[in-house]
JSON list of C-alpha atoms in Angstrom, two decimals:
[
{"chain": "A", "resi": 1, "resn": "UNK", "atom": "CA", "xyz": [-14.49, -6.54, 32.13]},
{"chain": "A", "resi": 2, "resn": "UNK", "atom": "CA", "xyz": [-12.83, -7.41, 28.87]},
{"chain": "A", "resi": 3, "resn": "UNK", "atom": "CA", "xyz": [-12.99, -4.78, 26.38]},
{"chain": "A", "resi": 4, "resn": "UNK", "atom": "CA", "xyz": [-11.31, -4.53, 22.98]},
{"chain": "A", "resi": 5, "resn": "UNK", "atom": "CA", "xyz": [-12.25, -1.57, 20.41]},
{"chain": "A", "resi": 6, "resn": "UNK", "atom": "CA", "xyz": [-11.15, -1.43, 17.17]},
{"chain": "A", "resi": 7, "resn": "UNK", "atom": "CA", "xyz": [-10.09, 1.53, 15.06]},
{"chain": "A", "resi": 8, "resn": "UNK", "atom": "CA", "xyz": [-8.31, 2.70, 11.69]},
{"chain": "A", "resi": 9, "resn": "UNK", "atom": "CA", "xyz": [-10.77, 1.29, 9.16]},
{"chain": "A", "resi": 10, "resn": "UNK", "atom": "CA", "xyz": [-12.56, 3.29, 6.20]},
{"chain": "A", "resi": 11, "resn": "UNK", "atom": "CA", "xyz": [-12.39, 3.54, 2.26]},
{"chain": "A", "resi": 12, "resn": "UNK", "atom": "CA", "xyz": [-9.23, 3.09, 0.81]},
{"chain": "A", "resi": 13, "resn": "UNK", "atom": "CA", "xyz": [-8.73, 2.43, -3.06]},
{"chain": "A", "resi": 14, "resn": "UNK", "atom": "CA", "xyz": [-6.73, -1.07, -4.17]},
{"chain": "A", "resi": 15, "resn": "UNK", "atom": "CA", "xyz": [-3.24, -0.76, -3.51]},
{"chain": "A", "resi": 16, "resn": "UNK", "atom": "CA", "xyz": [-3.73, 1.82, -0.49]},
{"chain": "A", "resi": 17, "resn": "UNK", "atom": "CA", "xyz": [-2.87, 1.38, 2.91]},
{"chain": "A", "resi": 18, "resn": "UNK", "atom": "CA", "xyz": [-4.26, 0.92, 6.19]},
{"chain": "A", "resi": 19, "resn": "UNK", "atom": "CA", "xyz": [-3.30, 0.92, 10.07]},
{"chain": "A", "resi": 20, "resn": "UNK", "atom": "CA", "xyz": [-6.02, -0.73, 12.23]},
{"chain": "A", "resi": 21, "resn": "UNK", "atom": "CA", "xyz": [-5.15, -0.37, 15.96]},
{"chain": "A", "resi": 22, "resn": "UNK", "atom": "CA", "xyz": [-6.84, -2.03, 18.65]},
{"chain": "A", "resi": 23, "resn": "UNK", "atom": "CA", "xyz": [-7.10, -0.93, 22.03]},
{"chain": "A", "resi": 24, "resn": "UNK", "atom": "CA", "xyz": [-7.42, -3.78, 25.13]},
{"chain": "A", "resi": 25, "resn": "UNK", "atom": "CA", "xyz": [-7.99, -3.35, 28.62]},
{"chain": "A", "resi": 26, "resn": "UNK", "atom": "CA", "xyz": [-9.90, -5.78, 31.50]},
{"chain": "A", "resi": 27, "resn": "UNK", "atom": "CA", "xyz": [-7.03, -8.13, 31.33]},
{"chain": "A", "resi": 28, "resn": "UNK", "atom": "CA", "xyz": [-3.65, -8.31, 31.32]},
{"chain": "A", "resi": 29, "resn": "UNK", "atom": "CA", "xyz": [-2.55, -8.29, 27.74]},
{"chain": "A", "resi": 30, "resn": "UNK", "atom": "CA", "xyz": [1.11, -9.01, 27.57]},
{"chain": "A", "resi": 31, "resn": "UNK", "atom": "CA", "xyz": [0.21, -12.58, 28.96]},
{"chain": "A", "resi": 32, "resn": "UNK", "atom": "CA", "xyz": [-2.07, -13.38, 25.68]},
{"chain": "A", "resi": 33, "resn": "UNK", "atom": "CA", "xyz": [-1.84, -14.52, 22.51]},
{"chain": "A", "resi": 34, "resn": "UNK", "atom": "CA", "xyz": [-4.17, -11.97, 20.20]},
{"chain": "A", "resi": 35, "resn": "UNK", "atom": "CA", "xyz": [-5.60, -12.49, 16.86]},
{"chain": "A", "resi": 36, "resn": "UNK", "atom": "CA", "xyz": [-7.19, -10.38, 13.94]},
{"chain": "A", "resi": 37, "resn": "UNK", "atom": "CA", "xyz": [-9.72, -11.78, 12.38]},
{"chain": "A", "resi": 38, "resn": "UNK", "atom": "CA", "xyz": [-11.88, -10.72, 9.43]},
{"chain": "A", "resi": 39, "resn": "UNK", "atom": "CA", "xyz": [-15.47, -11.42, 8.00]},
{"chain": "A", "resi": 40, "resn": "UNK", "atom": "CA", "xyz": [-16.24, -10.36, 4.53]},
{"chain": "A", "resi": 41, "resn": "UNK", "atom": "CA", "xyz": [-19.98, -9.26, 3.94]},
{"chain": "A", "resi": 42, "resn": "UNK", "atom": "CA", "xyz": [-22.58, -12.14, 3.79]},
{"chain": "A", "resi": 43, "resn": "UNK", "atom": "CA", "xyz": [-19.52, -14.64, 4.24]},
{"chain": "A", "resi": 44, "resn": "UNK", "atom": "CA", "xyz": [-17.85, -16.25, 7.29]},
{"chain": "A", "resi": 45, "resn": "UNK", "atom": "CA", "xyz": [-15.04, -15.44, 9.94]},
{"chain": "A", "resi": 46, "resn": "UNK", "atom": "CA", "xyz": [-11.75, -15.85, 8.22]},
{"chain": "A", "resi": 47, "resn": "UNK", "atom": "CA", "xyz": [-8.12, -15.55, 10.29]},
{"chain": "A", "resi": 48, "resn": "UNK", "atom": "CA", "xyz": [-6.08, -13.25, 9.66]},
{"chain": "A", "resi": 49, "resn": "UNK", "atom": "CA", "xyz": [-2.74, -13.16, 11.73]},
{"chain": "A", "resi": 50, "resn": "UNK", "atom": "CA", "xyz": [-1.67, -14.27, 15.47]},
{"chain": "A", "resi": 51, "resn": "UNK", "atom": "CA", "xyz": [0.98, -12.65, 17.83]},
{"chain": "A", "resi": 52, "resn": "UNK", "atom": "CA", "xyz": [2.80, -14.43, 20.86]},
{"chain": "A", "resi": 53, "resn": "UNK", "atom": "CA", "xyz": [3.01, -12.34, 23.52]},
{"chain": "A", "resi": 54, "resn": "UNK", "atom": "CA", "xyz": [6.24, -10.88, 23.31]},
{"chain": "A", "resi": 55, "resn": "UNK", "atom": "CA", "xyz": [5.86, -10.69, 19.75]},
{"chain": "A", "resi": 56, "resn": "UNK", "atom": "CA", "xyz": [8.51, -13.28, 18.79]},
{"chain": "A", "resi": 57, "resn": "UNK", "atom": "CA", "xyz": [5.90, -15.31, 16.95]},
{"chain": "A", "resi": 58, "resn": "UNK", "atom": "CA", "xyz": [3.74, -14.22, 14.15]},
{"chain": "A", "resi": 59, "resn": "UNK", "atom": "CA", "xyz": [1.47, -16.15, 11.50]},
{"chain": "A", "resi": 60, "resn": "UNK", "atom": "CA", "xyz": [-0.68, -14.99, 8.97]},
{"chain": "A", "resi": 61, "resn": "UNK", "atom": "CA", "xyz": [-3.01, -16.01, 6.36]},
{"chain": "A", "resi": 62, "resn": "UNK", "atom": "CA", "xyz": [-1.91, -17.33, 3.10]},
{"chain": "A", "resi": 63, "resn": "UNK", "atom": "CA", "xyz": [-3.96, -14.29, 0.86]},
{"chain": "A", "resi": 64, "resn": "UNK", "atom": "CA", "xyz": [-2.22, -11.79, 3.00]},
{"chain": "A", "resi": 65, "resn": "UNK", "atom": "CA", "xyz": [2.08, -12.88, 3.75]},
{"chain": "A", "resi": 66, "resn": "UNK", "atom": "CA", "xyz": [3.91, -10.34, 2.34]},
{"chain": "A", "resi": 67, "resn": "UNK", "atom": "CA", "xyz": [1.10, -7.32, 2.48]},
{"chain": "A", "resi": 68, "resn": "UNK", "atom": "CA", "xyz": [-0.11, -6.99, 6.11]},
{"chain": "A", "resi": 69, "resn": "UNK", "atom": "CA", "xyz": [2.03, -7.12, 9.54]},
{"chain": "A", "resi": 70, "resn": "UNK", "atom": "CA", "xyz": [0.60, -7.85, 12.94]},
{"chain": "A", "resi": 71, "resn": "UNK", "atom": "CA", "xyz": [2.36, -6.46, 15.82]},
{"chain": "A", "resi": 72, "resn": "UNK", "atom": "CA", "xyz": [1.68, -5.16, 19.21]},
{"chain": "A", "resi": 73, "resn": "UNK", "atom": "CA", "xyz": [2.87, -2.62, 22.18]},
{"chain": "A", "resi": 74, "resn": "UNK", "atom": "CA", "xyz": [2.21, -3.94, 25.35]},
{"chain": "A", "resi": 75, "resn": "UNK", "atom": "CA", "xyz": [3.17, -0.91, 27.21]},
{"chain": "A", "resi": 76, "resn": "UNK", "atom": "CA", "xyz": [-0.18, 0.50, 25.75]},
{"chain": "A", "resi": 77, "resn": "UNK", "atom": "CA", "xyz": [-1.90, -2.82, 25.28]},
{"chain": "A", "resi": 78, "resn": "UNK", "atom": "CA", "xyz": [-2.10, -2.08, 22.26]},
{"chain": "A", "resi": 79, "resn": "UNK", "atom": "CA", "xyz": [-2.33, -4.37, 18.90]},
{"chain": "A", "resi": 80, "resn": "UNK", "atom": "CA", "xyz": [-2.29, -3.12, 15.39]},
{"chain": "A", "resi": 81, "resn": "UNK", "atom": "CA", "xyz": [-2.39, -4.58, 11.98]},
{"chain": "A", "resi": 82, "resn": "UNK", "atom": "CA", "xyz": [-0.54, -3.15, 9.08]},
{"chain": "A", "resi": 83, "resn": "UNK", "atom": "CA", "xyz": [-2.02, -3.95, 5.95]},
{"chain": "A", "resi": 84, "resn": "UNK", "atom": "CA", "xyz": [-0.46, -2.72, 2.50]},
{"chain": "A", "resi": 85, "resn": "UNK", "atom": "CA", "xyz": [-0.89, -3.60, -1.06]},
{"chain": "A", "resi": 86, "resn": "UNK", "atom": "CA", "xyz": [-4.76, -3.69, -0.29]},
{"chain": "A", "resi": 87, "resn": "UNK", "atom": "CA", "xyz": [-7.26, -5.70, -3.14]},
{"chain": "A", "resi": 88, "resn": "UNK", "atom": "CA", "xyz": [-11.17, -5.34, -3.35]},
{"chain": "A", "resi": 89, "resn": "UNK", "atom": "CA", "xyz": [-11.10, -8.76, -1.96]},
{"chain": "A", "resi": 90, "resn": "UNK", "atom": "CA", "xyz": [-10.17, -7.64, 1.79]},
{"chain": "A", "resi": 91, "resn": "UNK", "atom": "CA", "xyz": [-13.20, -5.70, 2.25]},
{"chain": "A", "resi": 92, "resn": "UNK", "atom": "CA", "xyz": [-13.97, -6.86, 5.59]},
{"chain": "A", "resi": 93, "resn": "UNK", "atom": "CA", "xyz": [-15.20, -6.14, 9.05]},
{"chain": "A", "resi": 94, "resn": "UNK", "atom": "CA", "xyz": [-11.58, -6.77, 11.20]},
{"chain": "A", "resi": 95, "resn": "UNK", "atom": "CA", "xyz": [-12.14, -7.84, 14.47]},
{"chain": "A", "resi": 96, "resn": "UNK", "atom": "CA", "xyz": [-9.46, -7.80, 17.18]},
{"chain": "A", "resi": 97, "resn": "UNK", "atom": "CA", "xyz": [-9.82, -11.15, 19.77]},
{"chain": "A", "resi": 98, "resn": "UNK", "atom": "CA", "xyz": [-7.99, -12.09, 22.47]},
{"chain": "A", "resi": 99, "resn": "UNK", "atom": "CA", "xyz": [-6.42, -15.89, 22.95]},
{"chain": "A", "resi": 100, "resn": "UNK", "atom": "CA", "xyz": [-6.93, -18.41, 25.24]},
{"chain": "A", "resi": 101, "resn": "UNK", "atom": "CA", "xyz": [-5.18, -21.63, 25.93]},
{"chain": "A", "resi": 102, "resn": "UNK", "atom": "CA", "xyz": [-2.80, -20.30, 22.99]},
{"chain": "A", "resi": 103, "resn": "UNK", "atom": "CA", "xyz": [-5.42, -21.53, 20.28]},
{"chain": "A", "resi": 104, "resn": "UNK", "atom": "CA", "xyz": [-9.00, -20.01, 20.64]},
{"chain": "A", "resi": 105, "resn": "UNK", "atom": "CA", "xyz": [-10.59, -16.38, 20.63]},
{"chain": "A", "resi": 106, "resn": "UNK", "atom": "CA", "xyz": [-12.83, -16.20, 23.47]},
{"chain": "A", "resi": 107, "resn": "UNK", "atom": "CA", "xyz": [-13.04, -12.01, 23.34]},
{"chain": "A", "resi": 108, "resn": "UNK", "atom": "CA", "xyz": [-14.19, -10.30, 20.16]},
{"chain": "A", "resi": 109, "resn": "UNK", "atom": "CA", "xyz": [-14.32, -6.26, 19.68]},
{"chain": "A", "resi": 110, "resn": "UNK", "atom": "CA", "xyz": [-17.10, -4.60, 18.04]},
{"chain": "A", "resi": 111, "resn": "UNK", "atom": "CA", "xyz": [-15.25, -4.63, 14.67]},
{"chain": "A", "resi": 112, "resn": "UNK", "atom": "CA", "xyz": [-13.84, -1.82, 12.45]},
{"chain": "A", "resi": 113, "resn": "UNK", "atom": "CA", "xyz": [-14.77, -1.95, 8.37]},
{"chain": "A", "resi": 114, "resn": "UNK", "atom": "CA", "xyz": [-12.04, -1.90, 6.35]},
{"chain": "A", "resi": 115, "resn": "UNK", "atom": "CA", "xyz": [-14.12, -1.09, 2.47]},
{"chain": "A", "resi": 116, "resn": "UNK", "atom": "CA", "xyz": [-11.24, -1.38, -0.54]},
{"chain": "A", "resi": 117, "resn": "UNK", "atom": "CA", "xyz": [-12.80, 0.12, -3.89]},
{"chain": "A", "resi": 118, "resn": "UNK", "atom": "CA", "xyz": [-11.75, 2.62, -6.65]},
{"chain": "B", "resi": 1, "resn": "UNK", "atom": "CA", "xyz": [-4.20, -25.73, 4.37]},
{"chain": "B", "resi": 2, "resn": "UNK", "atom": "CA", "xyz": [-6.66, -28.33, 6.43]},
{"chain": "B", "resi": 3, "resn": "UNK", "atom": "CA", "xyz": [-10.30, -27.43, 5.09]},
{"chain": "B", "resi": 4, "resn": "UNK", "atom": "CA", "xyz": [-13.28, -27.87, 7.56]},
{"chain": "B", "resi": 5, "resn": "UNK", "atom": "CA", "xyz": [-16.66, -28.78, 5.98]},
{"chain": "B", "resi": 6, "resn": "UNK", "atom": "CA", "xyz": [-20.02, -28.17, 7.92]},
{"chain": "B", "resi": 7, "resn": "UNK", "atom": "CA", "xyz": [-23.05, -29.73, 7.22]},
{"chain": "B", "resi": 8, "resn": "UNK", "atom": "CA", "xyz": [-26.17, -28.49, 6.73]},
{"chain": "B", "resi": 9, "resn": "UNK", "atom": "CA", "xyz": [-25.43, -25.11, 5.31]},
{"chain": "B", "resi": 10, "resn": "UNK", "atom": "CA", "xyz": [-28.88, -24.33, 7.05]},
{"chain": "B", "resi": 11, "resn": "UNK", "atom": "CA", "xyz": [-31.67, -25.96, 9.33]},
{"chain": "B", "resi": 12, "resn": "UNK", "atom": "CA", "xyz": [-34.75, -24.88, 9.77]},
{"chain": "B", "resi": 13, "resn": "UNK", "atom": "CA", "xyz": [-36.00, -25.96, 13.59]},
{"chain": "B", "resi": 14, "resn": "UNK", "atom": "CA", "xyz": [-38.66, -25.38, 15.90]},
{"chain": "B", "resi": 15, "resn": "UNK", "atom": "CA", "xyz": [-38.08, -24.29, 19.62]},
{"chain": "B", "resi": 16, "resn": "UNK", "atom": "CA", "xyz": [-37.42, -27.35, 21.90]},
{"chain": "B", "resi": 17, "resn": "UNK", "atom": "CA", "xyz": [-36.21, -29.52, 18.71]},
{"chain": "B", "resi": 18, "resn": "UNK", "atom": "CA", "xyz": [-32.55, -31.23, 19.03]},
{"chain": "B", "resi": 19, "resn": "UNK", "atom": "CA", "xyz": [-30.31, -29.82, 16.81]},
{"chain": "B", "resi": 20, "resn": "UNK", "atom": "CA", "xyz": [-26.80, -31.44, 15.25]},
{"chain": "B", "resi": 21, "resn": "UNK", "atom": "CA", "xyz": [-24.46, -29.89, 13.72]},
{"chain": "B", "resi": 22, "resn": "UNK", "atom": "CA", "xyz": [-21.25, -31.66, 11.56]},
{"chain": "B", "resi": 23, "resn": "UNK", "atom": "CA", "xyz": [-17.77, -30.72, 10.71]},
{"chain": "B", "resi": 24, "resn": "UNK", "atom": "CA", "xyz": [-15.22, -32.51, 9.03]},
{"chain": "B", "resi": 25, "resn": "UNK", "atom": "CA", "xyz": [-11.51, -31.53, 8.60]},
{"chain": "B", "resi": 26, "resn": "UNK", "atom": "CA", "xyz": [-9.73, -32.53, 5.82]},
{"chain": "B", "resi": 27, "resn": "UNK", "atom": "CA", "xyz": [-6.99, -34.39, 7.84]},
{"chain": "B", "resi": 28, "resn": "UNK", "atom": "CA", "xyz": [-6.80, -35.50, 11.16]},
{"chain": "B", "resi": 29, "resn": "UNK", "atom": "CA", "xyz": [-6.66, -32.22, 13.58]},
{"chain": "B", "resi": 30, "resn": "UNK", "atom": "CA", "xyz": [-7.20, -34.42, 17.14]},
{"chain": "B", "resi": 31, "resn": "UNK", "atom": "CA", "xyz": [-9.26, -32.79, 19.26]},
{"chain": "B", "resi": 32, "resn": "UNK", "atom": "CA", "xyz": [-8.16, -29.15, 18.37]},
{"chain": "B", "resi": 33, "resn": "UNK", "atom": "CA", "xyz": [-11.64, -27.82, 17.32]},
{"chain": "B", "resi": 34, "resn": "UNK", "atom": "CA", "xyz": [-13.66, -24.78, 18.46]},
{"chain": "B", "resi": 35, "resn": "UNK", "atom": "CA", "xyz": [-17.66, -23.90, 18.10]},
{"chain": "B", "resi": 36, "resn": "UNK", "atom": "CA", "xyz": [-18.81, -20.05, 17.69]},
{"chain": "B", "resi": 37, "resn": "UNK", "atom": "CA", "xyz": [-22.23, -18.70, 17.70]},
{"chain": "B", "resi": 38, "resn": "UNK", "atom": "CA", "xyz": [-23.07, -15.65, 15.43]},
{"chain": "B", "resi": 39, "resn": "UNK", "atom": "CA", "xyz": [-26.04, -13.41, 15.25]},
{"chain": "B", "resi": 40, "resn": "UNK", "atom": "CA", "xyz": [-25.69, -10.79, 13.38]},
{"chain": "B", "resi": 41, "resn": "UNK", "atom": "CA", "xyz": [-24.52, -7.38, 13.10]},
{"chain": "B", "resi": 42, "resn": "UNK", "atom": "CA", "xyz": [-22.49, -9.22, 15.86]},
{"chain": "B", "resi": 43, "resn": "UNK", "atom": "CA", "xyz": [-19.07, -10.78, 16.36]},
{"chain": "B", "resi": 44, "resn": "UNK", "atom": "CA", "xyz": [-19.03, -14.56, 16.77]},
{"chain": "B", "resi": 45, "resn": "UNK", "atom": "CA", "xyz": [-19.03, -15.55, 20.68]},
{"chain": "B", "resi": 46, "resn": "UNK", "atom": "CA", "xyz": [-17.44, -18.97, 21.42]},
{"chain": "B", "resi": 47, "resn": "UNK", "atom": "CA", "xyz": [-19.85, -21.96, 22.73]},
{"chain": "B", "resi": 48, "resn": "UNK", "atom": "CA", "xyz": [-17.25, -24.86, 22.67]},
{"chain": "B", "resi": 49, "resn": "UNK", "atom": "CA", "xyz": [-13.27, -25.64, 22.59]},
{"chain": "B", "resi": 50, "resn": "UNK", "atom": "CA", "xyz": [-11.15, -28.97, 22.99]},
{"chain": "B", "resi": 51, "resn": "UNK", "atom": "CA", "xyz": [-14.22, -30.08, 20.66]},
{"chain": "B", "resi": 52, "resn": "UNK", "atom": "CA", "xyz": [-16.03, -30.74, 24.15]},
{"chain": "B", "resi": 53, "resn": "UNK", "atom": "CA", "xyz": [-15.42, -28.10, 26.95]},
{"chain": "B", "resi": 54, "resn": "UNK", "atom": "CA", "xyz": [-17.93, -25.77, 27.35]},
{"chain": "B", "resi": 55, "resn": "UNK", "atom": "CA", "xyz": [-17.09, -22.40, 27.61]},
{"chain": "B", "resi": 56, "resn": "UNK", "atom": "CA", "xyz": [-17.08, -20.37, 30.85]},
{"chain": "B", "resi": 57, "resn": "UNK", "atom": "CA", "xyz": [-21.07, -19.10, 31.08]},
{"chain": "B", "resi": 58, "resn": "UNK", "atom": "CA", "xyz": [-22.60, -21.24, 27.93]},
{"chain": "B", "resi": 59, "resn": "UNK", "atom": "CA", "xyz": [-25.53, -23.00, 28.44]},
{"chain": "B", "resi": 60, "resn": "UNK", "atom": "CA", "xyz": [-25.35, -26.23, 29.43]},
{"chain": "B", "resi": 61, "resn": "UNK", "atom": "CA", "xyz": [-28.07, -27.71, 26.19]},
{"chain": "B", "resi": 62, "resn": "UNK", "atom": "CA", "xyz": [-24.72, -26.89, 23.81]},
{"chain": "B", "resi": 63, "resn": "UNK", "atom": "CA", "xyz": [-22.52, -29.99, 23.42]},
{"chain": "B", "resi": 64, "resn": "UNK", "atom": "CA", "xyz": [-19.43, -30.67, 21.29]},
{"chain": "B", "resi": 65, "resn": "UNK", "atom": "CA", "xyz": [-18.45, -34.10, 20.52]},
{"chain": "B", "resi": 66, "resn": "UNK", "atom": "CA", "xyz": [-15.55, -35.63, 18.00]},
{"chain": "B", "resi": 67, "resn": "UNK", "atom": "CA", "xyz": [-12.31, -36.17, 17.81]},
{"chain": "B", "resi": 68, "resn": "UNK", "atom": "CA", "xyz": [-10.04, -36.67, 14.51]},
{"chain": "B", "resi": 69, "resn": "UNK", "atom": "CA", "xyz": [-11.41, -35.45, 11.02]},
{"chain": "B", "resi": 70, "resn": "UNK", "atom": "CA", "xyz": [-15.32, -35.76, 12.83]},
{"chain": "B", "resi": 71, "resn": "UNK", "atom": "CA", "xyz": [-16.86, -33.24, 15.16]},
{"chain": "B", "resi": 72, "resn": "UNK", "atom": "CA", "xyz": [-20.39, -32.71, 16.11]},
{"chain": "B", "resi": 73, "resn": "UNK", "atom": "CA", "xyz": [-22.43, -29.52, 18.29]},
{"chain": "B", "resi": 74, "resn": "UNK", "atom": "CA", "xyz": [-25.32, -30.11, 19.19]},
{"chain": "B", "resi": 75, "resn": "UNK", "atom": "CA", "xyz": [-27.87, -28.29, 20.75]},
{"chain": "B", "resi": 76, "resn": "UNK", "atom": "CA", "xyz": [-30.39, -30.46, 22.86]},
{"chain": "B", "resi": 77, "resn": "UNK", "atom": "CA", "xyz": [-33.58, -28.09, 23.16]},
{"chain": "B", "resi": 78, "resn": "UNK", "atom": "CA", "xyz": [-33.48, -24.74, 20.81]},
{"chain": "B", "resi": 79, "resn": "UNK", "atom": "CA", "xyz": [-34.36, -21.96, 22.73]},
{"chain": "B", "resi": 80, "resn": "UNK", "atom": "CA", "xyz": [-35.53, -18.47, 21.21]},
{"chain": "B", "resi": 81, "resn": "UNK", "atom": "CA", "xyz": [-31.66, -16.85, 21.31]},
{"chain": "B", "resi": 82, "resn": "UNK", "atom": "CA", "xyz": [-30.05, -19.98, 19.43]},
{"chain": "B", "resi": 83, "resn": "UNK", "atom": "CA", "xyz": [-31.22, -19.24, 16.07]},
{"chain": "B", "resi": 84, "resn": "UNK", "atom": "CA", "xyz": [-27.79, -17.99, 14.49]},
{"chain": "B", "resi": 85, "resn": "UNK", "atom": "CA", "xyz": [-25.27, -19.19, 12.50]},
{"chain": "B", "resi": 86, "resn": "UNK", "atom": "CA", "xyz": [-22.71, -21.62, 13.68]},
{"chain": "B", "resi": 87, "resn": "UNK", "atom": "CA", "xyz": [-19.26, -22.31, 12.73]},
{"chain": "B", "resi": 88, "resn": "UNK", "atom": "CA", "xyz": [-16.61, -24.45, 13.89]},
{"chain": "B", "resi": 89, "resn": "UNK", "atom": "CA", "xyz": [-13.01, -23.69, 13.58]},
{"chain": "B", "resi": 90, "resn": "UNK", "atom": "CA", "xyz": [-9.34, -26.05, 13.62]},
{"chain": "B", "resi": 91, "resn": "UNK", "atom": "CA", "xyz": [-6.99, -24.82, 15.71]},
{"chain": "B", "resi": 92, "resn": "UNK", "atom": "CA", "xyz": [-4.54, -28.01, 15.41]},
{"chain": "B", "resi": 93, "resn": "UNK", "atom": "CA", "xyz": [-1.86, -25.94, 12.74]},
{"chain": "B", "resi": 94, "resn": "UNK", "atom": "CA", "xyz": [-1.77, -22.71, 11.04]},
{"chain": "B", "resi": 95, "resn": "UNK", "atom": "CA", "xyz": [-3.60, -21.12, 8.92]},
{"chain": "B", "resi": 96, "resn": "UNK", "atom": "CA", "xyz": [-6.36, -21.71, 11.48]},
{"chain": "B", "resi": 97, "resn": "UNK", "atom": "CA", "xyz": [-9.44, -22.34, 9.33]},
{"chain": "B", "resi": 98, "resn": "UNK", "atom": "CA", "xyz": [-12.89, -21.95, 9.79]},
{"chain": "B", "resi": 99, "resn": "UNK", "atom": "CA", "xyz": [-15.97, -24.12, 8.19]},
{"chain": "B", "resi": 100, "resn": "UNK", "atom": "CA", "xyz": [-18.33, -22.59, 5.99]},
{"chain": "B", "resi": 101, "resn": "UNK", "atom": "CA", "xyz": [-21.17, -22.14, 9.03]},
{"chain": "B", "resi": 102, "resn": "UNK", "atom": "CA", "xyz": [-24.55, -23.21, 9.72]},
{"chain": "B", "resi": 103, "resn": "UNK", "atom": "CA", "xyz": [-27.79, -21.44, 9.48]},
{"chain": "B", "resi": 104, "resn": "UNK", "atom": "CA", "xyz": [-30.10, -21.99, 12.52]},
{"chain": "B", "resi": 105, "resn": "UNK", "atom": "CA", "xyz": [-33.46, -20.56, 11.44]},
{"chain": "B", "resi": 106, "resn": "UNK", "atom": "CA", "xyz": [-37.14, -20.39, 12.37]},
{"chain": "B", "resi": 107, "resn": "UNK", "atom": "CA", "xyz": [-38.97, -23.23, 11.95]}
]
């Protein structure tokens, strides 16, 4: 069974930073593309970032180039997203999903809140 | 940045009723379009990719259609679980963008 769970995310003031990790298991993760994703309260999904599977490829949103970094440890099948500089404006429930045919998120985890206020 | 737009925002719909549901993409993204349901409190789950493959385990009465800048889901007898909110996604060039969604509600 897939299973991706989320972690990292709380109150941080504008400016702060975060680390949200996400942990993946039921498949084998070096062979996907994985995705962050983020849905701000009352509004829709946005995307966030991709990652190739070896890392060598990365793309992010336009709102957050220069402020948050995807990567990912597939020893640990792990994925994480650094996210600096943070505004009000990404308060958001991150989700971690998984890739498939290099262009779609057909897993979701459960979510982690990321809340940005003074 | 290729914008989708959905239309309606919201439908109100009775169990067995047909239900369509448009997006349009700002320029032409082929047939590089997804569908997800969300309920909430949940993340979204995806119903349809390629604009017209059905994803492994959806029911069958979900249908994508399109191709281009116009894409349709439809839905060809509500049942009870379907009332959620829908939104497509283009997956043709980054940043991958997602339309504004669709309401399903209680008719």
């Amino acid at each position: 069974e897939v299973q991706l769970v989320e972690s990292g995310g709380g109150l941080v003031q504008p400016g702060g930073s975060l680390r949200l990790s996400c942990a993946a298991s039921g498949f084998t993760f070096r062979s996907f593309w994985m995705s962050w994703v983020r849905q701000a309260p009352g509004k829709g999904p946005e995307w966030v970032a991709n990652i190739k599977q070896d890392g060598s490829e990365k793309y992010y949103e336009d709102s957050v180039k220069g402020r948050f970094i995807i990567s990912r440890d597939n020893a640990k099948n792990s994925l994480y997203l650094q996210m600096n500089s943070l505004r009000v404006e990404d308060t958001a429930v991150y989700y971690c999903a998984k890739v498939v045919t290099g262009r779609y998120n057909d897993y979701w985890g459960q979510g982690t809140l990321v809340a940005v206020s003074s | 940045d290729i914008q989708m737009t959905q239309s309606p925002s919201s439908v109100s719909a009775s169990v067995g009723d047909r239900v369509t549901i448009t997006c349009r993409a700002s320029q032409g993204i082929s047939r590089w379009l997804a569908w997800y349901q969300q309920k909430p409190g949940k993340a979204p789950k995806v119903l349809i990719y390629d604009a017209s493959s059905l994803q492994s385990g959806v029911p069958s009465r979900f249908s994508g259609s399109g191709s281009g800048t116009d894409f349709t889901l439809t839905i060809s007898s509500l049942q009870p679980e379907d009332f959620a909110s829908y939104y497509c996604q283009q997956a043709n060039s980054y940043p991958l963008t997602f339309g504004g969604g669709t309401k399903v509600e209680i008719k």
